[in-house]
PDB file of C-alpha atoms and ligand atoms in Angstrom:
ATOM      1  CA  UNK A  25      -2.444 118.225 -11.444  1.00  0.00           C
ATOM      2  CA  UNK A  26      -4.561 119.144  -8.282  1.00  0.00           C
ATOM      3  CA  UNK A  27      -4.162 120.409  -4.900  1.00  0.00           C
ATOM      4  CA  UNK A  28      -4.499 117.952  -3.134  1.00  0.00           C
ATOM      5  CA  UNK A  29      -4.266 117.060   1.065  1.00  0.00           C
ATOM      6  CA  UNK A  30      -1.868 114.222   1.651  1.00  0.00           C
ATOM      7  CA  UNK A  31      -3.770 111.726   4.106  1.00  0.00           C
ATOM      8  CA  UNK A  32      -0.456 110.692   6.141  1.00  0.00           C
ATOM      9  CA  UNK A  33       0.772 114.193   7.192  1.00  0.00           C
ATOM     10  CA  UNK A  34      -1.143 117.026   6.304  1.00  0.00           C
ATOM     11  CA  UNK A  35       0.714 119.041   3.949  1.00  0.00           C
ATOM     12  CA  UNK A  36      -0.852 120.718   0.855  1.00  0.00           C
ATOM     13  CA  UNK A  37       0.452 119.136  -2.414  1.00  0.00           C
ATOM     14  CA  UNK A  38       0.251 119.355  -6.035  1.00  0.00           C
ATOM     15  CA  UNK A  39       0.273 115.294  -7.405  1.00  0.00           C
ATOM     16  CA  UNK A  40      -1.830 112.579  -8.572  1.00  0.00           C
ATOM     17  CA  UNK A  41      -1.404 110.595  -5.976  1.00  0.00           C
ATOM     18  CA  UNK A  42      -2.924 110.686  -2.432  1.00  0.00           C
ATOM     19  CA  UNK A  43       0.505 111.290  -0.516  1.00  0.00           C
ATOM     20  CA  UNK A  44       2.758 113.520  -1.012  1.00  0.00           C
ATOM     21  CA  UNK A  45       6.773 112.496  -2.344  1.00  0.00           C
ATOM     22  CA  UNK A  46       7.649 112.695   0.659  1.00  0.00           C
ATOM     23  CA  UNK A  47       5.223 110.384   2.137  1.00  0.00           C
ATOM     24  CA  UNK A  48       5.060 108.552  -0.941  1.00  0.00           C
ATOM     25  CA  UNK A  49       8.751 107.152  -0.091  1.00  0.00           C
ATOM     26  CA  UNK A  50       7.140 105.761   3.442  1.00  0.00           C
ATOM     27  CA  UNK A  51       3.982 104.212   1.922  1.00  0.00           C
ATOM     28  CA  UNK A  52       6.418 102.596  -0.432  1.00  0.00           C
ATOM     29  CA  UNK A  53       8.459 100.978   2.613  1.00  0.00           C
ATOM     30  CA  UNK A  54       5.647 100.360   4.597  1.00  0.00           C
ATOM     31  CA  UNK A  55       4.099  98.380   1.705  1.00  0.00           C
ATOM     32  CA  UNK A  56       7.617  96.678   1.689  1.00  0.00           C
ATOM     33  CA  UNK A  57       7.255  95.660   5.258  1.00  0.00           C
ATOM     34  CA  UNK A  58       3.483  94.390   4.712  1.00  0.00           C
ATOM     35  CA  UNK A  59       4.633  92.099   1.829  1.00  0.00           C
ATOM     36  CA  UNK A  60       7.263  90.340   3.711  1.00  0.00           C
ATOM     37  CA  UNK A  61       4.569  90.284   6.531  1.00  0.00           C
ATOM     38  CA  UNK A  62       1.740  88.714   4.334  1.00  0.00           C
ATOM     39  CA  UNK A  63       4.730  86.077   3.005  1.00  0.00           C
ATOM     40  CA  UNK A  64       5.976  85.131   6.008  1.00  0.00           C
ATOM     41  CA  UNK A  65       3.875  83.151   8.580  1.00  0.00           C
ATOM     42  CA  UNK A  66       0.027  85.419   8.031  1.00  0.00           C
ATOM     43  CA  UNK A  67      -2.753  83.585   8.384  1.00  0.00           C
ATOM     44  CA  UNK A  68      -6.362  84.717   7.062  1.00  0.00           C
ATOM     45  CA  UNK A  69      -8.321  85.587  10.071  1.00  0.00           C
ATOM     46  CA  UNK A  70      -6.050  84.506  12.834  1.00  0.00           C
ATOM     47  CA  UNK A  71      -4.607  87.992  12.725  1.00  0.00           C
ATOM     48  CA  UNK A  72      -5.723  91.446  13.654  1.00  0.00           C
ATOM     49  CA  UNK A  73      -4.740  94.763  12.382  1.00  0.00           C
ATOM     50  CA  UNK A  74      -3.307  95.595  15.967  1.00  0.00           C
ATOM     51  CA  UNK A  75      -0.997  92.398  15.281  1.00  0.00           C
ATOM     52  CA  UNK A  76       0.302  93.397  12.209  1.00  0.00           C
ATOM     53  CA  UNK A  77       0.676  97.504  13.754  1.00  0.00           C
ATOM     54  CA  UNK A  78       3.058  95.971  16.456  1.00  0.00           C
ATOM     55  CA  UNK A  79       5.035  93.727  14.306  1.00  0.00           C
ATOM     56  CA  UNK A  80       5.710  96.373  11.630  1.00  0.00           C
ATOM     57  CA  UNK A  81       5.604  99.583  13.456  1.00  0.00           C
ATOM     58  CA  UNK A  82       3.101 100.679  10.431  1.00  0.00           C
ATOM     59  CA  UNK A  83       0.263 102.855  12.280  1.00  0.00           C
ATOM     60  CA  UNK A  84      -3.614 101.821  12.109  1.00  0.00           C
ATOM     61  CA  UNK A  85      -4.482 104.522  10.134  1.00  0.00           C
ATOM     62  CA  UNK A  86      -1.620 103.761   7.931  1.00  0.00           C
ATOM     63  CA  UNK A  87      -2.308 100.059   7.872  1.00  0.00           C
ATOM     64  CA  UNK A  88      -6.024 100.807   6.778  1.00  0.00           C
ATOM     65  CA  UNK A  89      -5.510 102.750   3.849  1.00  0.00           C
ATOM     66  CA  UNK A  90      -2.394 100.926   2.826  1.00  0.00           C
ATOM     67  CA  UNK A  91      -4.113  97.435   3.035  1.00  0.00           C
ATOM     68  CA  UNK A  92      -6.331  99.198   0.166  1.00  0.00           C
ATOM     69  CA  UNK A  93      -3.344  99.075  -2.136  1.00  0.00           C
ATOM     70  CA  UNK A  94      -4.167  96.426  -5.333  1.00  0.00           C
ATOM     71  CA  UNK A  95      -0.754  94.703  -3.872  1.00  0.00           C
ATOM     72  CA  UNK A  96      -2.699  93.077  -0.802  1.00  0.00           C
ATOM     73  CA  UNK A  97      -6.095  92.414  -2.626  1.00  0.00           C
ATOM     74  CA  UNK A  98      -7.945  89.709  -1.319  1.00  0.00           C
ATOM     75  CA  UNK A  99      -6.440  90.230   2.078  1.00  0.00           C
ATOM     76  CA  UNK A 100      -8.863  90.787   4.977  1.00  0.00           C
ATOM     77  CA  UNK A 101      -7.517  91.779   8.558  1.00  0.00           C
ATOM     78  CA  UNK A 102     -10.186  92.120  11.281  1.00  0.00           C
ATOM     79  CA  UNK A 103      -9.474  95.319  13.220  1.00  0.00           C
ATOM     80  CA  UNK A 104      -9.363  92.867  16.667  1.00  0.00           C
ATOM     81  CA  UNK A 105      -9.827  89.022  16.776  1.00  0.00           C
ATOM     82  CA  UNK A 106     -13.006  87.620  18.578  1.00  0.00           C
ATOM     83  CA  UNK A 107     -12.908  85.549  21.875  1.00  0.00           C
ATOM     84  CA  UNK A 108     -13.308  82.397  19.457  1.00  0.00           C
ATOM     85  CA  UNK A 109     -10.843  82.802  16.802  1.00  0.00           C
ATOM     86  CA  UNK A 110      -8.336  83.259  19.900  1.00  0.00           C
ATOM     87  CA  UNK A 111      -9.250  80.242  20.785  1.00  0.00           C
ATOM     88  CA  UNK A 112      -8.540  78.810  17.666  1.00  0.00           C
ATOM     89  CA  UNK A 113      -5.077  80.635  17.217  1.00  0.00           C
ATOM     90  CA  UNK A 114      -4.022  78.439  20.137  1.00  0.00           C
ATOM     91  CA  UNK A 115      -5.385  75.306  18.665  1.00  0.00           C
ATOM     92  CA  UNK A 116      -4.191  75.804  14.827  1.00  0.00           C
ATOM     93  CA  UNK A 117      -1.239  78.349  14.905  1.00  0.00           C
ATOM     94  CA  UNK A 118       2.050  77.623  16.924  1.00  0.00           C
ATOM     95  CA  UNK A 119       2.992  81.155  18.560  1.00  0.00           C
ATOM     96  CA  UNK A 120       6.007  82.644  17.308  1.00  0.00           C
TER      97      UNK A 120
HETATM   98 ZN1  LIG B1097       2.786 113.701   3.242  1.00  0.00          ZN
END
């Protein structure tokens, strides 16, 4: 066991792990919420991490590191979407 910093508050912890228990509980939901996200109506490329932030409540700097997890691998979210992919969101994907 180290000292360690966790990365989603701030406290000073002795774990493993990168959060503290505390935190680890959140990450835990939050990961929750981004699975039923990535299985219901996500498509590669036509979404941006700002998207997902809004319909989860899960922070950017939350999303980033939890988008890391093994659980989402192979999953790429563009921090914004470019003029042309909005484009194509209109042509391809009916809003919801
Ligand atoms: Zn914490």
């Amino acid at each position: 066991m180290e000292i360690k910093k966790c990365v989603r508050c701030g406290q000073f912890f002795e774990t493993v792990n990168d959060v503290c228990n505390n935190c680890l509980a959140k990450d835990n939901k939050d990961i929750g919420k981004l699975k039923d996200y990535f299985s219901y109506g996500y498509v590669a490329g036509k979404v941006s991490l700002g998207d997902i932030s809004s319909n989860t409540g899960i922070t950017i700097k939350n999303l980033n590191r939890l988008i890391e997890n093994s659980e989402f691998e192979g999953v790429y979210v563009p921090e914004t979407l470019s003029q042309n992919n909005n484009i194509d969101n209109k042509k391809v994907v009916a809003k919801v």
